[in-house]
PDB file of C-alpha atoms and ligand atoms in Angstrom:
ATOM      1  CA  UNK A  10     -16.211  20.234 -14.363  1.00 95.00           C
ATOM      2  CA  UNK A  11     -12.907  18.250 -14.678  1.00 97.00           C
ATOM      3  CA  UNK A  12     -10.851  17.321 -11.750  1.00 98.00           C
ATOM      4  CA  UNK A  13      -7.606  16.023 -11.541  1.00 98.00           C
ATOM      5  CA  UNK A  14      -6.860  14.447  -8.665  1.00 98.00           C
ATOM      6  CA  UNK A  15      -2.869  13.696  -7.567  1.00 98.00           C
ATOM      7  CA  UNK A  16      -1.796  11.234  -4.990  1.00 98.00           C
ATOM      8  CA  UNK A  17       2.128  11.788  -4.190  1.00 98.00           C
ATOM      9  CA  UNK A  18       4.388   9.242  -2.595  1.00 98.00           C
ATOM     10  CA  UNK A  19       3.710   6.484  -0.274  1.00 98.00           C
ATOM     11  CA  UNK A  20      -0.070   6.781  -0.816  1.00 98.00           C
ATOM     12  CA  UNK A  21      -0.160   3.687  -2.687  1.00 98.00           C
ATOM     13  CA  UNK A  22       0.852   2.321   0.949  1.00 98.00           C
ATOM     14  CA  UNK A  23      -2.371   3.008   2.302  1.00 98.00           C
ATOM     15  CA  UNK A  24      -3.895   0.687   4.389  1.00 97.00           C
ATOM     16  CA  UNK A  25      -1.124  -0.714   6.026  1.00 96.00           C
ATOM     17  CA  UNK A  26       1.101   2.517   6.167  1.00 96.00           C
ATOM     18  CA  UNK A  27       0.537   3.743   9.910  1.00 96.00           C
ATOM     19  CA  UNK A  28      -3.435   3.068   9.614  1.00 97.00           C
ATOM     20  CA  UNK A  29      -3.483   5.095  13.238  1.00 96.00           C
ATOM     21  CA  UNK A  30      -2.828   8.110  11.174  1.00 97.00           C
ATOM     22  CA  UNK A  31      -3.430   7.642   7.726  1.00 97.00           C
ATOM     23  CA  UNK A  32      -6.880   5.258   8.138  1.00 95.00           C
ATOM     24  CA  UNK A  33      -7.071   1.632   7.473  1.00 96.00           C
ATOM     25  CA  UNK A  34      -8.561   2.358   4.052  1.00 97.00           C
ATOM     26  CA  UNK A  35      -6.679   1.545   0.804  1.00 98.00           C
ATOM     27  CA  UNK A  36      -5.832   3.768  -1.919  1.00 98.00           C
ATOM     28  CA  UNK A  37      -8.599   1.342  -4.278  1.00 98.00           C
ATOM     29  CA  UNK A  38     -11.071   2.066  -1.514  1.00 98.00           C
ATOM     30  CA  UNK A  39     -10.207   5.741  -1.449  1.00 98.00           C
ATOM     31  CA  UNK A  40     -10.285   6.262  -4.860  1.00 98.00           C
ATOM     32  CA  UNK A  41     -13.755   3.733  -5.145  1.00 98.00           C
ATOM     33  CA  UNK A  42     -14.929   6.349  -2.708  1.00 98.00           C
ATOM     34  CA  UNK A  43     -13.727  10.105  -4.732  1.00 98.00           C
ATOM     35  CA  UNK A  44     -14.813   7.612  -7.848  1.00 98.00           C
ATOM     36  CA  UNK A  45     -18.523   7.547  -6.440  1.00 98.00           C
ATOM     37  CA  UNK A  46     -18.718  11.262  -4.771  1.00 98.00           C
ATOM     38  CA  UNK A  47     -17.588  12.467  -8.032  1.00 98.00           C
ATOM     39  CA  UNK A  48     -20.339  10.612  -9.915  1.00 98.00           C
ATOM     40  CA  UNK A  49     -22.913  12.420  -7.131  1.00 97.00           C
ATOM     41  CA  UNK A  50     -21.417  15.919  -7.555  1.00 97.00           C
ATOM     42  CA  UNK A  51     -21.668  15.050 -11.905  1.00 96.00           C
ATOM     43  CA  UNK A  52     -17.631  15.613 -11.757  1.00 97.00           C
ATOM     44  CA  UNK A  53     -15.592  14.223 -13.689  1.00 98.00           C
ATOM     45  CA  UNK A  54     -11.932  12.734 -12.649  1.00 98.00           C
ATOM     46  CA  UNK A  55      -8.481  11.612 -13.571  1.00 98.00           C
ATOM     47  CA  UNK A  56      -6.700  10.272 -10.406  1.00 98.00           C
ATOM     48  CA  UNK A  57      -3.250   9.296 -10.611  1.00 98.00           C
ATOM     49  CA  UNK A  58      -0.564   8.209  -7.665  1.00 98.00           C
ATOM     50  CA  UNK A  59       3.151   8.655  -8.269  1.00 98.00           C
ATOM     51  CA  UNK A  60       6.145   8.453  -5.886  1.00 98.00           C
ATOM     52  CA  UNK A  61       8.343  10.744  -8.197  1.00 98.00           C
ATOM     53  CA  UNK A  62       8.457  14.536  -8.041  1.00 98.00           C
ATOM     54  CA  UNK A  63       9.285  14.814 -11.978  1.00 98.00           C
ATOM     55  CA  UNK A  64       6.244  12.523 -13.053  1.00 98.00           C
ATOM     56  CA  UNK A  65       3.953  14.215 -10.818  1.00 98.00           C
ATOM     57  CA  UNK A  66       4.915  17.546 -12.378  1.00 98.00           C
ATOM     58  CA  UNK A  67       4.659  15.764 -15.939  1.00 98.00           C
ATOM     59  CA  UNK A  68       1.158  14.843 -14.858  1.00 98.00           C
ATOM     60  CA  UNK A  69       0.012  18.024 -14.161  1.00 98.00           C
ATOM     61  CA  UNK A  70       1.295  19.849 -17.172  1.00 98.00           C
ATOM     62  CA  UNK A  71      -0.156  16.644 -19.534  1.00 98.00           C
ATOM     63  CA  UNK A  72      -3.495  17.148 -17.583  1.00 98.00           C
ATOM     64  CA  UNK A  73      -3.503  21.038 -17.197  1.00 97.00           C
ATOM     65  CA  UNK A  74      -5.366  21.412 -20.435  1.00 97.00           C
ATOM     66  CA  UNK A  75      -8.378  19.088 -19.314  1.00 98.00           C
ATOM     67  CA  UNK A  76      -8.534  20.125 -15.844  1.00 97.00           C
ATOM     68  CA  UNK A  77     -10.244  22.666 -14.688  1.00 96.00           C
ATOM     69  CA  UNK A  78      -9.764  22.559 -10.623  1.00 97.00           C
ATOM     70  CA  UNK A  79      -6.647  20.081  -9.281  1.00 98.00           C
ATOM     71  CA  UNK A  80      -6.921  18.177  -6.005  1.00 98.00           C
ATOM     72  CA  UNK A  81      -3.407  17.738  -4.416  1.00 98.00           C
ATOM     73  CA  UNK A  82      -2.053  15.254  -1.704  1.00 98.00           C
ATOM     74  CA  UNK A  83       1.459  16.060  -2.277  1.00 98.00           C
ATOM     75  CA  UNK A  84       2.066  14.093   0.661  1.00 98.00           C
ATOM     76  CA  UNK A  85       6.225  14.569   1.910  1.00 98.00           C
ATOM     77  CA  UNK A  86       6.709  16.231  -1.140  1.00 98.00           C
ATOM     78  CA  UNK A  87       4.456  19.416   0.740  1.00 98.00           C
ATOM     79  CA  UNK A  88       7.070  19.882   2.965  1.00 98.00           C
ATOM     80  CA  UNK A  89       9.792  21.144   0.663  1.00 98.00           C
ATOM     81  CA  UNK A  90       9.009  20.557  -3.271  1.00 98.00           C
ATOM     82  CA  UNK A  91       9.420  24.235  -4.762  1.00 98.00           C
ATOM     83  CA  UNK A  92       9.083  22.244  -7.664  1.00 98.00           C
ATOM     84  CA  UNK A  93       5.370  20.958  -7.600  1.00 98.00           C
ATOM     85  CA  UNK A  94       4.758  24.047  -5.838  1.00 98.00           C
ATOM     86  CA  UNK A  95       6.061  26.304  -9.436  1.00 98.00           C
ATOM     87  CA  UNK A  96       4.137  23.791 -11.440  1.00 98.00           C
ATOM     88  CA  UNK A  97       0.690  24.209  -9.962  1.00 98.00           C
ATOM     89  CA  UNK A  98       1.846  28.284 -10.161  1.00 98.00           C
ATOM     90  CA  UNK A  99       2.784  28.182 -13.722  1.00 97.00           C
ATOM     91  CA  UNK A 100      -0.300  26.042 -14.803  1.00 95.00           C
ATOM     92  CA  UNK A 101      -2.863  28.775 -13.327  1.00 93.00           C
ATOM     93  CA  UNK A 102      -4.302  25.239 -11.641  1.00 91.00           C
ATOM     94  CA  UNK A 103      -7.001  26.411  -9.044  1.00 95.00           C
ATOM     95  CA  UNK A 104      -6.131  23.945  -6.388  1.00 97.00           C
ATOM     96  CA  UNK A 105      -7.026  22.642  -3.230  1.00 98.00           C
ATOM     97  CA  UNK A 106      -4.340  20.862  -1.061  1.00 98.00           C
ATOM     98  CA  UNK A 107      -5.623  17.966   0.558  1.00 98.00           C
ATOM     99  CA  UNK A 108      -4.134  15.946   4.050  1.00 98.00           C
ATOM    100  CA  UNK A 109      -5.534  12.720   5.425  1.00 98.00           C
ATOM    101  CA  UNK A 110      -3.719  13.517   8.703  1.00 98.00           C
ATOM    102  CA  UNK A 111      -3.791  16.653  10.626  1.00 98.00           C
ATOM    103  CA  UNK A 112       0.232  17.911   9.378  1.00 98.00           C
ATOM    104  CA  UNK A 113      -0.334  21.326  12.052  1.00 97.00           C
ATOM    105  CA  UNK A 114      -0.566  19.232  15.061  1.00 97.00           C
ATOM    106  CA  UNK A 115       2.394  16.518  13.981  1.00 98.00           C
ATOM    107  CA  UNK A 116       6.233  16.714  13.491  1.00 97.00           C
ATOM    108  CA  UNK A 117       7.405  20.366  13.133  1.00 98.00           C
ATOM    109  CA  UNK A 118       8.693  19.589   9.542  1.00 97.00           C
ATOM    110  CA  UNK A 119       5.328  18.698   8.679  1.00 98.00           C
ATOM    111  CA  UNK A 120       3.858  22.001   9.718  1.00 98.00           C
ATOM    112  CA  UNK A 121       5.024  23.640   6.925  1.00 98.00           C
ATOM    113  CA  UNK A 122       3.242  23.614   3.158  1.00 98.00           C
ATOM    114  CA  UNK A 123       5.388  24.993   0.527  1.00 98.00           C
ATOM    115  CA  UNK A 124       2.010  24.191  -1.504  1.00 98.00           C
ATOM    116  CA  UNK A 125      -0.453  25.901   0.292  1.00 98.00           C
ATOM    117  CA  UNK A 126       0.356  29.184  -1.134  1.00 98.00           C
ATOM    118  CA  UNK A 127      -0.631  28.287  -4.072  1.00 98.00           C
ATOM    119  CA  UNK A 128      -3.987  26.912  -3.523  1.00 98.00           C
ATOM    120  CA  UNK A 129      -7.485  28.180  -2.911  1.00 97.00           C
ATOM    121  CA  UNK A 130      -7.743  25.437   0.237  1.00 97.00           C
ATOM    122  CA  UNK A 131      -6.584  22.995   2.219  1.00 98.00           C
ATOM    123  CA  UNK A 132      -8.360  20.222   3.879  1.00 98.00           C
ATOM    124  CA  UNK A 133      -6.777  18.544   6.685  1.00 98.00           C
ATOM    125  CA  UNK A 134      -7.163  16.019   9.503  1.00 98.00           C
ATOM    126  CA  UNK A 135     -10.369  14.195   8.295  1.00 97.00           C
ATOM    127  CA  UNK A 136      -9.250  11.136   6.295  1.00 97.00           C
ATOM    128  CA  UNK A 137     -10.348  10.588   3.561  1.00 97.00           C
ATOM    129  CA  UNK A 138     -13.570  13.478   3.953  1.00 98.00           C
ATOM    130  CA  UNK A 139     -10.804  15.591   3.586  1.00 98.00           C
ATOM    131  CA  UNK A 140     -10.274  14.363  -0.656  1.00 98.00           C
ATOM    132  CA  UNK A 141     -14.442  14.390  -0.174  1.00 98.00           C
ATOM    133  CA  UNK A 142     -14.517  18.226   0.957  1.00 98.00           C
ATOM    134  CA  UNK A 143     -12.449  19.307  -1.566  1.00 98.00           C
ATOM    135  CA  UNK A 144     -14.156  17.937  -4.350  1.00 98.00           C
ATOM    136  CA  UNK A 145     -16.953  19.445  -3.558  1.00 97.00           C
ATOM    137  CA  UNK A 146     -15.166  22.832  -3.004  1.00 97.00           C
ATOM    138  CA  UNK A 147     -14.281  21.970  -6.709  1.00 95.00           C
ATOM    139  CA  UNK A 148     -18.000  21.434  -7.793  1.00 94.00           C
ATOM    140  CA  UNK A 149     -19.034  24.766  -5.601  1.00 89.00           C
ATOM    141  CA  UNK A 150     -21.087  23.399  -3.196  1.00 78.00           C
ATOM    142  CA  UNK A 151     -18.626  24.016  -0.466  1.00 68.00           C
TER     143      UNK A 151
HETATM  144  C1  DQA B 212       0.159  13.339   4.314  1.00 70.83           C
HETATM  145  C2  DQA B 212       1.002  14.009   5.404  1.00 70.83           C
HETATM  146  C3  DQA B 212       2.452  14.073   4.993  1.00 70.83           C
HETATM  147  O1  DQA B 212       3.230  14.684   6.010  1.00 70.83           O
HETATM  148  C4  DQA B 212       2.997  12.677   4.766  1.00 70.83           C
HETATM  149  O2  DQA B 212       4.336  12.742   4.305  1.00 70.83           O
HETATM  150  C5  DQA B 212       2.159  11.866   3.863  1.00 70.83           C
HETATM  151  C6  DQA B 212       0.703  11.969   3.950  1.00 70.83           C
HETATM  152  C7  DQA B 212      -1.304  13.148   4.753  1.00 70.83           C
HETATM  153  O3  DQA B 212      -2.131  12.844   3.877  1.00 70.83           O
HETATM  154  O4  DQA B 212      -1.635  13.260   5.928  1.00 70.83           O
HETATM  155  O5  DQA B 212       2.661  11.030   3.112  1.00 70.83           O
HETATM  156  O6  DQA B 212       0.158  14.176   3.170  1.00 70.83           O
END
């Protein structure tokens, strides 16, 4: 099983970007920790962060062929990319959309997923358990 997994813009920010929301780990500590639950689950990943809509899509259509199950945080770009949103759709990516913070219960413009409609789940609201519940939604023990 091959997982790609797709930080969008301002997670490289972690750890000091509004740590009463987002956690006070880093994006090396989160990625230490999908790094090690991947090993657990015998996963494989490819984990990427980009800030750009373009190279995000450009990483998912270079990576479509070795994926087989895609682990988003599109982060702002959930609220209102139709273009990641296509690009998961064209790929045929099973994918699971993936929040640190809880986006129902915050700003109204960050109720809505333009993403979620085209994934299998989303995990919300739990830091960074939420990245650790979807991978193992992607290994099928969730
Ligand atoms: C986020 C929520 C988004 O609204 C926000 O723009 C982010 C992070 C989250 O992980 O909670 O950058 O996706």
């Amino acid at each position: 099983m091959n997982v790609l997994v797709i930080h969008g813009p301002n997670l490289h920010l972690l750890g000091k970007r509004r740590p009463e929301i987002y956690g006070k780990a880093t994006l090396a500590q989160l990625n230490a920790a999908l790094r090690e639950h991947a090993a657990w689950l015998k996963v494989k990943v490819r984990i990427f962060q980009s800030n750009c809509e373009g190279e995000i899509i450009d990483l998912l259509t270079a990576n479509a062929a070795w994926a087989d199950a895609l682990v988003i945080n599109p982060a702002a770009y959930t609220h209102y990319s139709y273009a990641i949103r296509d690009a998961i759709e064209a790929l045929e990516l099973p994918a699971a959309e993936v929040h640190l913070s809880d986006i129902s219960k915050r700003e109204p413009f960050r109720r809505i997923s333009v993403i979620k409609p085209v994934c299998q789940a989303q995990f919300m609201g739990e830091g960074i358990f939420s990245y650790l519940k979807a991978l193992d939604l992607c290994a099928g023990i969730r």
